[in-house]
XYZ file of C-alpha atoms in Angstrom:
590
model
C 35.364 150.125 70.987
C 32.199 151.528 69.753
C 30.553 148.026 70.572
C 31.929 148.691 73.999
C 30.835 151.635 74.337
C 26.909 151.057 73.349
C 27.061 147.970 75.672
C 27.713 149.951 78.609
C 25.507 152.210 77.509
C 22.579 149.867 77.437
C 23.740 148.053 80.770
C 23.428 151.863 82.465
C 20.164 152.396 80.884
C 18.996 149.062 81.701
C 20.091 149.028 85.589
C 18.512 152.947 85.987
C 15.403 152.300 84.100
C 14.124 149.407 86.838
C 13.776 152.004 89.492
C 13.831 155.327 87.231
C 10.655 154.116 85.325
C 8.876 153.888 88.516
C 9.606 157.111 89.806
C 9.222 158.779 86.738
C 5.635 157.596 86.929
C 5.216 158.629 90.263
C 6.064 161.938 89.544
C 3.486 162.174 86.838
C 0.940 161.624 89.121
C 1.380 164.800 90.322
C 0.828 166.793 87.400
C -2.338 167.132 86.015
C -2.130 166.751 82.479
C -0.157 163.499 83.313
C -1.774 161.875 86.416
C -4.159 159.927 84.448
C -1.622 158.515 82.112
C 0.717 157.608 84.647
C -2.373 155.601 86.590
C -3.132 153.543 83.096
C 0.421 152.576 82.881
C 0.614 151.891 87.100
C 1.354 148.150 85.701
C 3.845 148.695 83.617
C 6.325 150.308 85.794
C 7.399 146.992 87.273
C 8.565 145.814 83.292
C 11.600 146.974 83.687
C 12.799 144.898 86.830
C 11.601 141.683 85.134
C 13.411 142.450 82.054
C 16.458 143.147 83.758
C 16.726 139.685 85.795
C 16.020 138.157 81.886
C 18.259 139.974 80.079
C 21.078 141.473 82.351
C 24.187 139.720 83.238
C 24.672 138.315 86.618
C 27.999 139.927 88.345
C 27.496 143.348 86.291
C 28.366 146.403 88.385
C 28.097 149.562 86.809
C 28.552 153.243 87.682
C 25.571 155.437 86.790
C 27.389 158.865 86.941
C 23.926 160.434 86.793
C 22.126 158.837 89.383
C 22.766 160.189 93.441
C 26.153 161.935 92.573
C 27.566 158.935 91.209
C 26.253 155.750 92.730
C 27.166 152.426 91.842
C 24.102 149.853 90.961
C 25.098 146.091 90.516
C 22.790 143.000 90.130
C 24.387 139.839 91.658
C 22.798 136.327 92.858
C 21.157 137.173 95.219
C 19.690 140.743 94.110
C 18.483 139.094 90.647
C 16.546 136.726 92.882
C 14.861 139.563 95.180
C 14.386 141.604 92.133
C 12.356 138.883 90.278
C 10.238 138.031 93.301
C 9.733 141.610 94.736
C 8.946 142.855 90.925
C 6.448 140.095 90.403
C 4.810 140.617 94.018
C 4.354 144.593 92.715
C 3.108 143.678 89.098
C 0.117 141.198 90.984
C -0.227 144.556 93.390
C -0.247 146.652 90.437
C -2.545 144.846 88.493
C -5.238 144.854 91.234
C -4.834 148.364 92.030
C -5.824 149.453 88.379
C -9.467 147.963 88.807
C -9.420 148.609 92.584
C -8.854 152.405 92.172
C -10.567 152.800 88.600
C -13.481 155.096 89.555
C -11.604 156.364 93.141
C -10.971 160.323 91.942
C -8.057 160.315 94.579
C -6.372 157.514 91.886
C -3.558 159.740 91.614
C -2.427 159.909 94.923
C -2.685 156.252 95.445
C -0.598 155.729 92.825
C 1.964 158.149 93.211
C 3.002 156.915 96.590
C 2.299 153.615 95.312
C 5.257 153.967 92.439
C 7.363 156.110 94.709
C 7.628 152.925 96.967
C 8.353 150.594 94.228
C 11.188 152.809 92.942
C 12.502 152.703 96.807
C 12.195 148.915 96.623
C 13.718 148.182 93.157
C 16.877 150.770 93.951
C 17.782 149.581 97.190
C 17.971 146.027 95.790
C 20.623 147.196 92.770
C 22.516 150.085 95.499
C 25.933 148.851 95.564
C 26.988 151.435 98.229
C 26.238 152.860 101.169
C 24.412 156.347 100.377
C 22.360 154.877 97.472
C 21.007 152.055 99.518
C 20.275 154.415 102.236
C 18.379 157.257 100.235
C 16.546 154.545 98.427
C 15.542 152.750 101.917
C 14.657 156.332 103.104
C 12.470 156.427 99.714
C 10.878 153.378 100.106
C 9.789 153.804 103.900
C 8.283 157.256 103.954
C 6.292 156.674 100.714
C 5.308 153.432 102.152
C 3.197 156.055 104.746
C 0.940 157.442 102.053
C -0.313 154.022 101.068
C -1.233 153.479 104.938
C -3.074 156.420 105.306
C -5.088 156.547 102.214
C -8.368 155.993 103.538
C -8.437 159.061 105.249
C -10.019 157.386 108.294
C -9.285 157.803 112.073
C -7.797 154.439 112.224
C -5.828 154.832 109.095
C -4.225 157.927 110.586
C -3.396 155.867 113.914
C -1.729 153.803 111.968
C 0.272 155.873 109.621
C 1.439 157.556 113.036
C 2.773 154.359 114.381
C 4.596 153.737 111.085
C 6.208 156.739 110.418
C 7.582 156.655 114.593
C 9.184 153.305 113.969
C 10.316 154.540 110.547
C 11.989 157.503 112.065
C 13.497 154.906 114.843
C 14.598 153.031 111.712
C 16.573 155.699 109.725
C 18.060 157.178 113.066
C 19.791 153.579 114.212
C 21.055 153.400 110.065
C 22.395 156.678 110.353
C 24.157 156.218 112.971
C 25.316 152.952 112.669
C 26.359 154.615 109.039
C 28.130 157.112 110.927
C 30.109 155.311 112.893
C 30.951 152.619 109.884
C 32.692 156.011 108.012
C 34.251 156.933 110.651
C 36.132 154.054 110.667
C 36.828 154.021 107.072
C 35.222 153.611 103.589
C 32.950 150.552 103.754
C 31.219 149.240 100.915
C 28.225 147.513 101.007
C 27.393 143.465 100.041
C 28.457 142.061 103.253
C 31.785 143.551 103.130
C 31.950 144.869 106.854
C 35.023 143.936 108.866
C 34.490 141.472 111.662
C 36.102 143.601 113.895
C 34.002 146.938 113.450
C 31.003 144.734 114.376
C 30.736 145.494 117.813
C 27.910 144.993 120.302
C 26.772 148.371 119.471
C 26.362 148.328 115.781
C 24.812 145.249 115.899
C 21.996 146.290 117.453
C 21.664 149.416 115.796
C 21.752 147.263 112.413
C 19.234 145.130 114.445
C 17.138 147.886 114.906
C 17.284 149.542 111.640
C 16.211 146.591 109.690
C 14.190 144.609 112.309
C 11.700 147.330 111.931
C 10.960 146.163 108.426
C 10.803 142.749 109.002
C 8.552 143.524 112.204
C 11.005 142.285 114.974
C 10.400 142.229 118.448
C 9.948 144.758 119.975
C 9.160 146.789 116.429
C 6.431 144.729 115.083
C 3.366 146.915 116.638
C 2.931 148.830 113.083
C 2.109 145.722 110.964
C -0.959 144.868 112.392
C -2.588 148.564 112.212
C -0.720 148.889 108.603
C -1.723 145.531 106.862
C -5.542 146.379 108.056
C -5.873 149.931 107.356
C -4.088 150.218 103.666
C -5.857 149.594 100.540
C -5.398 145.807 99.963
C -3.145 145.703 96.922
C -0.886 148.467 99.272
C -1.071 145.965 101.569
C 0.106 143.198 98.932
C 3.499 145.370 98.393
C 3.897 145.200 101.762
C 3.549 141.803 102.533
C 4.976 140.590 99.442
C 7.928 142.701 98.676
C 8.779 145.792 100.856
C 9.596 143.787 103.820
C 12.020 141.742 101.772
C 14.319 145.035 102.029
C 14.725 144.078 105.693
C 16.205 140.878 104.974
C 18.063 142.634 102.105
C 20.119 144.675 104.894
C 21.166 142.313 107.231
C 22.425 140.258 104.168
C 24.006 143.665 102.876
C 25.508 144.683 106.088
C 26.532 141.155 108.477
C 29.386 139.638 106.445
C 27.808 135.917 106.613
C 30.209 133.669 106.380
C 33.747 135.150 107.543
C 32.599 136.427 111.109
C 31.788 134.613 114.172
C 29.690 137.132 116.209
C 28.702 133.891 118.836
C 26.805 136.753 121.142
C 25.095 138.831 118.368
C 23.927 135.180 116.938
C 22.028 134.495 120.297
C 21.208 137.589 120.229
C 19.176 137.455 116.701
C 18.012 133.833 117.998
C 16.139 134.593 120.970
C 14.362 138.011 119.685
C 13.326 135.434 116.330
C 12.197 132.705 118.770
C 10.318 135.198 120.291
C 9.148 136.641 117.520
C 7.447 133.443 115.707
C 5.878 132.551 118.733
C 4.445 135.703 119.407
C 3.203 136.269 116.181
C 1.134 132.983 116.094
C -0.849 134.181 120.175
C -1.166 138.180 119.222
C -2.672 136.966 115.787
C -5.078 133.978 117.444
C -6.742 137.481 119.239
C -7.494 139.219 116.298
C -10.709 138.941 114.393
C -9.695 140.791 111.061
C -8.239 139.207 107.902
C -5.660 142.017 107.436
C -4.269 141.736 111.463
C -3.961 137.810 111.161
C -1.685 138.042 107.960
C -0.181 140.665 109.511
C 0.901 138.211 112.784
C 1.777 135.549 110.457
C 4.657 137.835 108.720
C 6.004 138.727 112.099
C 5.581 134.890 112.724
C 7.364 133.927 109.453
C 9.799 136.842 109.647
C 10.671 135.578 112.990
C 12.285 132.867 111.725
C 13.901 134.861 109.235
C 15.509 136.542 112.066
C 16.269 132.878 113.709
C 18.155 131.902 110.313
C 20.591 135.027 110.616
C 21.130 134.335 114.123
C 22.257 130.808 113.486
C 24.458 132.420 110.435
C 26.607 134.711 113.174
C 27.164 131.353 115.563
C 30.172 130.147 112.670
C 31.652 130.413 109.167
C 30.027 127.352 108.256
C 26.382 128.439 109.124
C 27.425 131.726 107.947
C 27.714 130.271 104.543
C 25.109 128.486 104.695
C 22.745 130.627 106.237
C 23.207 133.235 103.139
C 21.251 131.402 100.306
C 18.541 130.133 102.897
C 17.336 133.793 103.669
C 16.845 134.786 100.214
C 14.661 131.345 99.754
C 13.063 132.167 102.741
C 12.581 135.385 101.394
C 11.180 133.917 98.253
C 8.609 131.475 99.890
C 7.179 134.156 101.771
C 6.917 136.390 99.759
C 4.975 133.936 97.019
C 2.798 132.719 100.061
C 1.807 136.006 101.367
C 1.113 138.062 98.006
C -1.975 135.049 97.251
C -3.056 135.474 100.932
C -3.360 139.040 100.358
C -4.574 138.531 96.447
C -7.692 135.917 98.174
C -8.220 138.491 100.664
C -8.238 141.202 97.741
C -10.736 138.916 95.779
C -13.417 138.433 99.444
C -13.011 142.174 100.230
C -14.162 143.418 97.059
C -17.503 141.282 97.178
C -16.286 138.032 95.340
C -17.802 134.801 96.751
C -16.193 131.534 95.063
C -17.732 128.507 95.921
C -16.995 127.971 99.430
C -15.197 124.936 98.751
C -13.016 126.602 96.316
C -12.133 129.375 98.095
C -11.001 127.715 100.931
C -8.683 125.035 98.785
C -7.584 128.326 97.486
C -6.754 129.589 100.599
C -4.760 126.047 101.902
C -2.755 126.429 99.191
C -0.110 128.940 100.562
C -1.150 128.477 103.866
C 0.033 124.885 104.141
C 2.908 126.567 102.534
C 3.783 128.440 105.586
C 3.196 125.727 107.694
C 5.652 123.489 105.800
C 3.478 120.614 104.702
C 5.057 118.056 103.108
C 6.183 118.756 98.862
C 5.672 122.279 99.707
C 8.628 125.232 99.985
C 7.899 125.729 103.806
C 8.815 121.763 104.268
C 11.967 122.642 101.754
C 13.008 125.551 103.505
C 12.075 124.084 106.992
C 14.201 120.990 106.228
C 17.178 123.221 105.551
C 16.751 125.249 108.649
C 17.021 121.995 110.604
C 20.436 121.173 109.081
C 21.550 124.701 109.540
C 20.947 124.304 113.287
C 22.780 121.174 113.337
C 25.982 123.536 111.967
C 25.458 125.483 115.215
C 26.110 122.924 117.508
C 24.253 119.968 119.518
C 22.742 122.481 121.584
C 20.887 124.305 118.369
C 20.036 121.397 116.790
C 18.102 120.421 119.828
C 16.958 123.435 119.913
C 15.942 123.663 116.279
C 14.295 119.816 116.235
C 11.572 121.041 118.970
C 10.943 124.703 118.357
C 10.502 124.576 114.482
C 7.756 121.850 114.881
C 5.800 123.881 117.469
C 6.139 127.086 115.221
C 4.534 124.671 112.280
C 1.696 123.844 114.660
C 1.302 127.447 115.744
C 1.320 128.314 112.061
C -1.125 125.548 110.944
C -3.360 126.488 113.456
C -3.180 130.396 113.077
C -3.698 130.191 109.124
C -7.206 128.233 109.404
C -8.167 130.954 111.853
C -7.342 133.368 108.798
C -9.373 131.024 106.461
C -11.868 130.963 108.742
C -12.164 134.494 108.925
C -12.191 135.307 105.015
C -14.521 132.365 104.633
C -17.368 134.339 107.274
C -16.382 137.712 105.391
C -17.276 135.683 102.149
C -20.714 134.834 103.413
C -21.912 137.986 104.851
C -20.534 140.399 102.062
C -22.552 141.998 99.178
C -21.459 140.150 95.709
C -19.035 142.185 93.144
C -17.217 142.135 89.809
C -14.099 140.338 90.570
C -12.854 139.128 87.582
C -9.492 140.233 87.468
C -8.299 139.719 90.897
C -9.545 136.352 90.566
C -7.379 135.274 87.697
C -4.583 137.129 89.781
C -5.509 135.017 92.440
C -5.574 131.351 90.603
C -2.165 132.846 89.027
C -0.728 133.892 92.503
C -1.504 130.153 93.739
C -0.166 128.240 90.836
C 3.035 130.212 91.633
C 3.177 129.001 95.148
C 2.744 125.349 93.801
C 5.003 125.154 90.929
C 7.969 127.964 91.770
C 9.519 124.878 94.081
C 9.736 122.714 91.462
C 10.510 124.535 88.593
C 13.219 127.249 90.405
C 16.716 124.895 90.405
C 17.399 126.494 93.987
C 14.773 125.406 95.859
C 14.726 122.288 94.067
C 18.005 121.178 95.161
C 16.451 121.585 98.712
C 13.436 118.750 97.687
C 15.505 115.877 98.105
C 15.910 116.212 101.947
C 12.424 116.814 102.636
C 11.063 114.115 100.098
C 12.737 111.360 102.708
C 10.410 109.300 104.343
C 11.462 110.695 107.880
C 11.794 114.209 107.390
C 7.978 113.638 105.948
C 6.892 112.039 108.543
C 8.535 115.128 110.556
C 6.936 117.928 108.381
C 3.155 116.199 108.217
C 2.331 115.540 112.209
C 3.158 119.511 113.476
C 0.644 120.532 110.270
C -1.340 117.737 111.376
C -1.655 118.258 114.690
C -2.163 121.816 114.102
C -5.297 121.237 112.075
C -6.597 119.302 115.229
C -6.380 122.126 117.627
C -7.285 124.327 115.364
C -10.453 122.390 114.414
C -11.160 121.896 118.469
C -10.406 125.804 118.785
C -12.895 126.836 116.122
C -15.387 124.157 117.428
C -15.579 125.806 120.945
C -16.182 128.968 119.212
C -12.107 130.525 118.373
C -12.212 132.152 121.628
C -9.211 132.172 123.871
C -9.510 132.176 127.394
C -10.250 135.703 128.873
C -10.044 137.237 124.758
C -11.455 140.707 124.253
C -10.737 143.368 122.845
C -7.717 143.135 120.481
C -4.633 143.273 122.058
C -2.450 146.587 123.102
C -1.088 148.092 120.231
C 1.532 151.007 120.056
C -0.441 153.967 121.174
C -1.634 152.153 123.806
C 1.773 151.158 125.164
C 2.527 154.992 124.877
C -0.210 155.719 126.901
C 0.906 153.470 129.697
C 4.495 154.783 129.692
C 3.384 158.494 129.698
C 1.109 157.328 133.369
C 3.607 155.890 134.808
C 6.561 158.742 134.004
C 3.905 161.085 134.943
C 3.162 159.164 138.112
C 7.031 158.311 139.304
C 7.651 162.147 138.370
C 5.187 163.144 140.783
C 5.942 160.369 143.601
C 9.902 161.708 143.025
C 8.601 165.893 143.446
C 7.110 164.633 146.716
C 10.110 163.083 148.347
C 11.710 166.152 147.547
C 9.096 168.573 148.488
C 9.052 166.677 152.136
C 13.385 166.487 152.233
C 13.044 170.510 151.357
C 10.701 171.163 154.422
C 12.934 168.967 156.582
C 16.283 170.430 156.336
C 15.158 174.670 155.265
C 11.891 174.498 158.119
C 10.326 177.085 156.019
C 7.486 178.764 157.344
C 5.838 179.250 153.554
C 5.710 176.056 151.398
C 6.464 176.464 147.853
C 5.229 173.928 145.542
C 5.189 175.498 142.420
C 7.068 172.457 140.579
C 4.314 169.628 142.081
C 1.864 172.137 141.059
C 3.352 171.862 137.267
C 3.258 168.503 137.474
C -0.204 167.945 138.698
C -2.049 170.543 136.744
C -2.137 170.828 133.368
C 1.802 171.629 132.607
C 2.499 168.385 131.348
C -0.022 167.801 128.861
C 0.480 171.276 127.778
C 4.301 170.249 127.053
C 3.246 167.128 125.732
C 1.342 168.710 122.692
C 3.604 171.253 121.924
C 6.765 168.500 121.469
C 3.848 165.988 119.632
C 3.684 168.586 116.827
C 5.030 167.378 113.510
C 7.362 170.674 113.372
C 8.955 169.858 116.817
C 9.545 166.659 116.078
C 11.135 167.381 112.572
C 13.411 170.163 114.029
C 14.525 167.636 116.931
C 15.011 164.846 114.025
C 17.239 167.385 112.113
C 18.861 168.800 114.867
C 20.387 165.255 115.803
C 20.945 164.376 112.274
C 23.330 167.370 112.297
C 25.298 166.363 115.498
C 25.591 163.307 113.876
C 26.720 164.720 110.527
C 29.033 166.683 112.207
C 30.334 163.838 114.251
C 31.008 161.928 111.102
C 32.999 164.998 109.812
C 34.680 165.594 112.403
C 36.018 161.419 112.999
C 36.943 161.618 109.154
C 38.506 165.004 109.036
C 40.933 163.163 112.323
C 41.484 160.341 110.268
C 43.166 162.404 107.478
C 45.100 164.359 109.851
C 46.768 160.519 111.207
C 46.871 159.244 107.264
């Protein structure tokens, strides 16, 4: 009994440490005779999630009676395998922040928002239900802001605004699709949503709520201005582990496997078709390291997106389509951490031998593009059977578009390469000695994590057959080509320049043309009035409004922060109350 007892114990302790340690850190970096002790241990705080995914047992669901009035934490497959990768991706962002942020006297802040994020991260993995994986998403997300914005800079504050709109879009469609999951009964989490409560509805809000993450169409606009403007190693967390909790959701929420949602999987195909194409033009237009990686995760995430898609077309892909995300998940997140680590090492002044850095660089970029050996060809070969589940129609589908998006890829890494390579040149030389040996560490990861991990080995011995390497090697090929031809004729697209329209800018555009129609419809009226009344005296006081300075007058006054939070808590509160009132019906039929 007592043996019992202290095992539970330990299992509680264990499970709340991996994201209480973090945020117990985070909040001593807010007090000053703690901040700088909480900065020197920044590396440590991601300890705890690697012990647990050594040491815990897999299946163990526990209830922390402590923790968010009772919440339920649980480590299965799956969330021992985005645990391990997404607490690895924050030690390596960690480890570089320390020396990054050494001699920065706003350390502190970094770091709190920094460990606040991580705690988000690590909890939403373990949430077992529905409020705990929601708070901790909410966590993660709005934290996630402060790293954006940390430079302080005019750019850095566009792009921490463009965040935190699509974050707000993000918790409003959970919410709600929340709400109207409780109002239809007490739903747990792990997949276990009835088929039948899917409906069109919730599947886009679920769409929306995690496709903002993962950079989605049409939600992508804040990972370009993000990956750019944030400190590099904040950057790294993003990249390499916070937009894993995307991926985390759908798996959490779409019950792969035992629903057949035929319309929501075309649905999820064609945005993730979209997606990986787009990702590869938008990022062949920019000229900064940061907005190229930034393209290739909506790229890559695009076929993340594709992979679920094919998972809703049967039961079959379904189950199928499960395992394949979270190796997805895995590859990408290896890949894109040394990316950002290399781009980490250039930015701070290091300059490698030119020849080294760029075989650095290949490394995970060939990765991506799924050259032959590598996890992208793995992962890429099992995509192709997982169309073939779908039907003759997806497999053709899946035989040509996944060989254009590897010569897309190919082709839109070397620009990247060749853009850290020219940043290598021209910057002024600097003590890099730690992020390098992250960096050489980060790459020997993406090499040997395929053939040491037993899941993605399993997946070598399709893609080591002689066709399917003959099928991963002439996209990459082929890829290198154009992109060598590109570069040649000076990586210039026909009619590029300036960087394409980002959110603010689509904003703009909207706001004209409302502003415009509004005044086009005040007209029509203005002439029906004087029609049918004849009157002798013309008022116009409501064109007037609209063609002075009336609008822009209203639109400052609802674009302050307080406006907007009252409106965001006002509809939170229908909502709530909307929930209440559903379940308080329910108990009146029980």
């Amino acid at each position: 009994m007592f043996l019992q007892t202290l095992q539970n114990f330990m299992n509680e302790a264990g499970l709340s440490l991996v994201a209480g340690v973090p945020l117990l850190l985070a909040a001593g970096c807010w007090a000053r005779c703690l901040r700088k002790w909480s900065f020197r241990l920044l590396p440590l705080a991601a300890l705890p999630a690697l012990l647990a995914v050594l040491l815990v047992s897999p299946g163990l669901e526990i209830q922390v009676k402590w923790f968010f009035m009772g919440g339920t934490m649980g480590i299965d497959a799956s969330a021992r395998i985005f645990l391990g990768v997404s607490a690895c991706a924050w030690l390596f962002a960690a480890l570089a922040a320390g020396e990054k942020f050494r001699d920065d006297p706003h350390r502190h802040r970094f770091a709190g928002y920094f460990l606040a994020s991580m705690g988000g991260n690590f909890g939403l993995i373990l949430a077992r239900d529905i409020l705990d994986f929601y708070l901790f998403f909410a966590l993660m997300s709005f934290s996630a802001y402060g790293l954006i914005i940390h430079n302080r800079t005019a750019a850095a504050a566009k792009a921490g605004r463009v965040y935190l709109v699509l974050v707000f879009l993000s918790e409003l469609a959970m919410f709600t699709a929340l709400v109207l999951l409780s109002a239809r009964g007490e739903v747990p989490l792990a997949g276990a949503i009835p088929g039948a409560d899917l409906s069109p509805l919730l599947i886009i809000l679920l769409f929306m709520a995690f496709g903002v993450k993962v950079g989605a169409l049409p939600f992508q606009s804040w990972m370009a201005l993000s990956y750019q403007q944030a400190p590099v190693p904040g950057a790294t967390a993003l990249a390499g582990a916070m937009v894993n909790a995307g991926i985390i959701g759908w798996l959490r929420f779409f019950p792969f496997g035992h629903v057949v949602l035929p319309g929501g999987g075309v649905f999820f195909i064609v945005m993730g078709a979209a997606a990986a194409l787009y990702g590869v033009f938008f990022g062949l237009y920019q000229d900064k390291p940061g907005r190229v990686l930034a393209s290739s995760s909506i790229s890559q995430m695009g076929l993340v997106t594709l992979i679920a898609g094919y998972g809703l077309l049967s039961e079959d892909a379904g189950m199928s389509a499960l395992p394949l995300m979270t190796l997805f998940a895995v590859h990408h997140s290896l890949a894109k951490t040394s990316l950002f680590l290399g781009y980490d090492l250039v930015d701070r002044g290091g300059r490698p031998a030119d020849a080294i850095l760029a075989a650095g660089l290949l490394v995970p970029c060939l990765s991506l593009a799924g050259l032959p050996l590598t996890s992208g060809a793995m992962i890429k070969g099992a995509l192709k059977e997982l169309a073939h589940l779908g039907g003759d129609a997806w497999y053709v589908f899946g035989a040509v578009f996944l060989p254009l998006s590897s010569v897309g890829t190919t082709i839109l890494m070397l620009h990247c390469i060749g853009l850290l390579r020219k940043r290598s040149r021209a910057g002024p030389r600097g003590k890099t000695t730690v992020i390098a040996w992250l960096w050489v560490l980060s790459i020997a990861g993406v090499v040997l994590v395929p053939w040491m991990w037993q899941p993605l080995r399993e997946m070598a011995g399709y893609s080591l057959r002689a066709r399917t390497v003959v099928q991963s090697l002439w996209p990459v090929g082929l890829g290198a080509v154009l992109a060598w031809l590109w570069l040649n004729a000076g990586g210039r697209l026909p009619g590029r320049g300036r960087p394409s329209a980002d959110f603010d800018d689509l904003v703009r555009w909207v706001h004209v043309r409302f502003l415009y129609m509004l005044t086009l419809v005040t007209d029509f009226l203005d002439r029906l009035r004087d029609k049918i009344v004849r009157e002798p005296f013309r008022q116009r006081g409501f064109r007037r409004f609209i063609r002075s300075r009336g609008p822009a007058r209203l639109e400052r006054m609802l674009g302050r922060w307080p406006v907007v939070f009252l409106f965001y808590l006002l509809l939170s509160v229908v909502l709530f109350m909307m929930m209440l009132t559903a379940a308080y019906q329910k108990s009146e039929v029980g």
